[in-house]
Coordinates of C-alpha atoms and ligand atoms in Angstrom, one line a residue:
X1 CA -9.6 -20.5 -27.3
X2 CA -7.8 -18.0 -25.2
X3 CA -6.2 -19.5 -22.2
X4 CA -4.2 -17.9 -19.5
X5 CA -2.4 -19.4 -16.5
X6 CA -3.9 -20.2 -13.2
X7 CA -2.4 -18.2 -10.3
X8 CA 0.3 -20.0 -8.4
X9 CA 2.2 -19.0 -5.3
X10 CA 5.3 -20.0 -7.3
X11 CA 5.0 -16.7 -9.0
X12 CA 5.7 -14.8 -5.8
X13 CA 9.2 -13.3 -5.5
X14 CA 9.1 -12.6 -1.8
X15 CA 8.4 -8.9 -1.4
X16 CA 4.8 -8.1 -0.3
X17 CA 4.6 -4.9 -2.3
X18 CA 6.0 -6.2 -5.5
X19 CA 4.0 -9.4 -5.2
X20 CA 0.7 -7.5 -4.6
X21 CA 1.3 -5.5 -7.7
X22 CA 2.2 -8.6 -9.8
X23 CA -1.0 -10.3 -8.6
X24 CA -3.0 -7.2 -9.7
X25 CA -1.3 -7.4 -13.1
X26 CA -2.0 -11.1 -13.3
X27 CA -5.7 -10.5 -12.5
X28 CA -5.9 -7.9 -15.3
X29 CA -4.5 -10.3 -17.9
X30 CA -6.9 -12.9 -16.7
X31 CA -9.8 -10.5 -17.1
X32 CA -8.7 -9.7 -20.6
X33 CA -8.5 -13.4 -21.4
X34 CA -12.1 -13.8 -20.1
X35 CA -13.3 -10.9 -22.2
X36 CA -11.8 -12.5 -25.3
X37 CA -13.2 -15.9 -24.4
X38 CA -16.7 -14.5 -24.0
X39 CA -16.4 -12.4 -27.2
X40 CA -17.3 -9.4 -25.1
X41 CA -18.2 -6.6 -27.5
X42 CA -18.3 -3.7 -25.0
X43 CA -14.8 -3.7 -23.7
X44 CA -13.4 -0.2 -23.1
X45 CA -9.8 -0.5 -24.6
X46 CA -8.9 3.1 -23.5
X47 CA -9.8 2.2 -19.9
X48 CA -7.6 -0.9 -20.0
X49 CA -4.7 1.0 -21.5
X50 CA -5.1 3.9 -19.0
X51 CA -5.1 1.4 -16.2
X52 CA -1.9 -0.2 -17.6
X53 CA -0.3 3.2 -17.9
X54 CA -1.0 4.1 -14.2
X55 CA 0.0 0.6 -13.2
X56 CA 3.5 0.7 -14.8
X57 CA 4.1 4.3 -13.5
X58 CA 3.4 3.2 -10.0
X59 CA 4.8 -0.3 -10.0
X60 CA 8.1 0.4 -11.8
X61 CA 8.9 3.2 -9.4
X62 CA 8.3 0.9 -6.4
X63 CA 10.1 -2.0 -7.8
X64 CA 13.1 0.1 -8.9
X65 CA 13.4 1.6 -5.4
X66 CA 13.4 -1.8 -3.9
X67 CA 16.1 -3.0 -6.3
X68 CA 18.2 0.0 -5.2
X69 CA 17.7 -0.8 -1.5
X70 CA 18.8 -4.4 -1.9
X71 CA 21.7 -3.4 -4.2
X72 CA 20.4 -5.6 -7.0
X73 CA 23.3 -5.9 -9.5
X74 CA 21.3 -5.8 -12.7
X75 CA 19.3 -2.7 -11.8
X76 CA 20.3 -0.6 -14.9
X77 CA 19.5 -3.3 -17.3
X78 CA 16.2 -4.0 -15.5
X79 CA 15.3 -0.2 -15.6
X80 CA 15.9 -0.2 -19.4
X81 CA 13.5 -3.1 -19.8
X82 CA 10.9 -1.2 -17.8
X83 CA 11.4 1.9 -19.9
X84 CA 10.8 -0.2 -23.0
X85 CA 7.5 -1.5 -21.7
X86 CA 6.4 2.0 -20.6
X87 CA 7.1 3.3 -24.1
X88 CA 5.1 0.4 -25.5
X89 CA 2.1 1.4 -23.3
X90 CA 2.5 5.1 -24.2
X91 CA 2.4 4.1 -27.9
X92 CA -0.8 2.1 -27.3
X93 CA -2.4 5.2 -25.8
X94 CA -1.3 7.4 -28.7
X95 CA -2.7 4.9 -31.2
X96 CA -6.0 4.8 -29.4
X97 CA -6.2 8.5 -29.1
X98 CA -5.3 9.1 -32.8
X99 CA -7.3 6.1 -33.9
X100 CA -4.5 5.1 -36.2
X101 CA -3.3 1.5 -36.1
X102 CA -5.7 1.0 -33.2
X103 CA -4.7 -2.0 -31.1
X104 CA -7.3 -4.7 -30.6
X105 CA -8.1 -6.5 -27.3
X106 CA -6.1 -9.4 -28.8
X107 CA -3.1 -7.2 -29.2
X108 CA -3.3 -6.0 -25.6
X109 CA -3.7 -9.6 -24.4
X110 CA -0.6 -10.7 -26.3
X111 CA 1.5 -7.8 -25.0
X112 CA 0.4 -8.2 -21.4
X113 CA 0.6 -11.9 -21.4
X114 CA 4.1 -11.8 -22.8
X115 CA 5.1 -9.3 -20.1
X116 CA 3.8 -11.5 -17.4
X117 CA 5.6 -14.6 -18.8
X118 CA 8.8 -13.0 -20.0
X119 CA 9.3 -10.3 -17.4
X120 CA 7.4 -11.0 -14.2
X121 CA 8.0 -14.7 -14.1
X122 CA 11.5 -14.5 -15.6
X123 CA 13.4 -11.3 -15.0
X124 CA 11.6 -10.2 -11.8
X125 CA 12.0 -13.7 -10.4
X126 CA 15.8 -13.1 -10.3
X127 CA 15.2 -10.6 -7.5
X128 CA 14.2 -13.5 -5.2
X129 CA 17.7 -14.4 -4.2
X130 CA 18.5 -10.9 -3.1
X131 CA 15.5 -10.3 -1.0
Ligands
FE2_1 FE1 10.4 -5.6 -13.3

């Protein structure tokens, strides 16, 4: 049984752009959990990973610009964490393209769920007090 959280406004950090992006990410993880729950066979993994790639490129740029504007003290550490996740997504794309160690939908769910819980709800939440 795959379960993912219900959306809560407690997840908001207080910036409309960042929060809109985070909700989009949440909805994507929720969709993946539903695909898994329903044993959907015709899920296009490459499309999900492409979406993730475009999402991180766009979202990290915006979030990092906002961190600079508000003089967030942990900006360098936070950027490194973003870089690590971008690399992880790039690796998923390569694996799908080369068809070697191809990730499963379960793998993508675990990776994105962990990112939501450990990054968005934890590290991004630290920005709240500077906004
Ligand atoms: Fe972040």
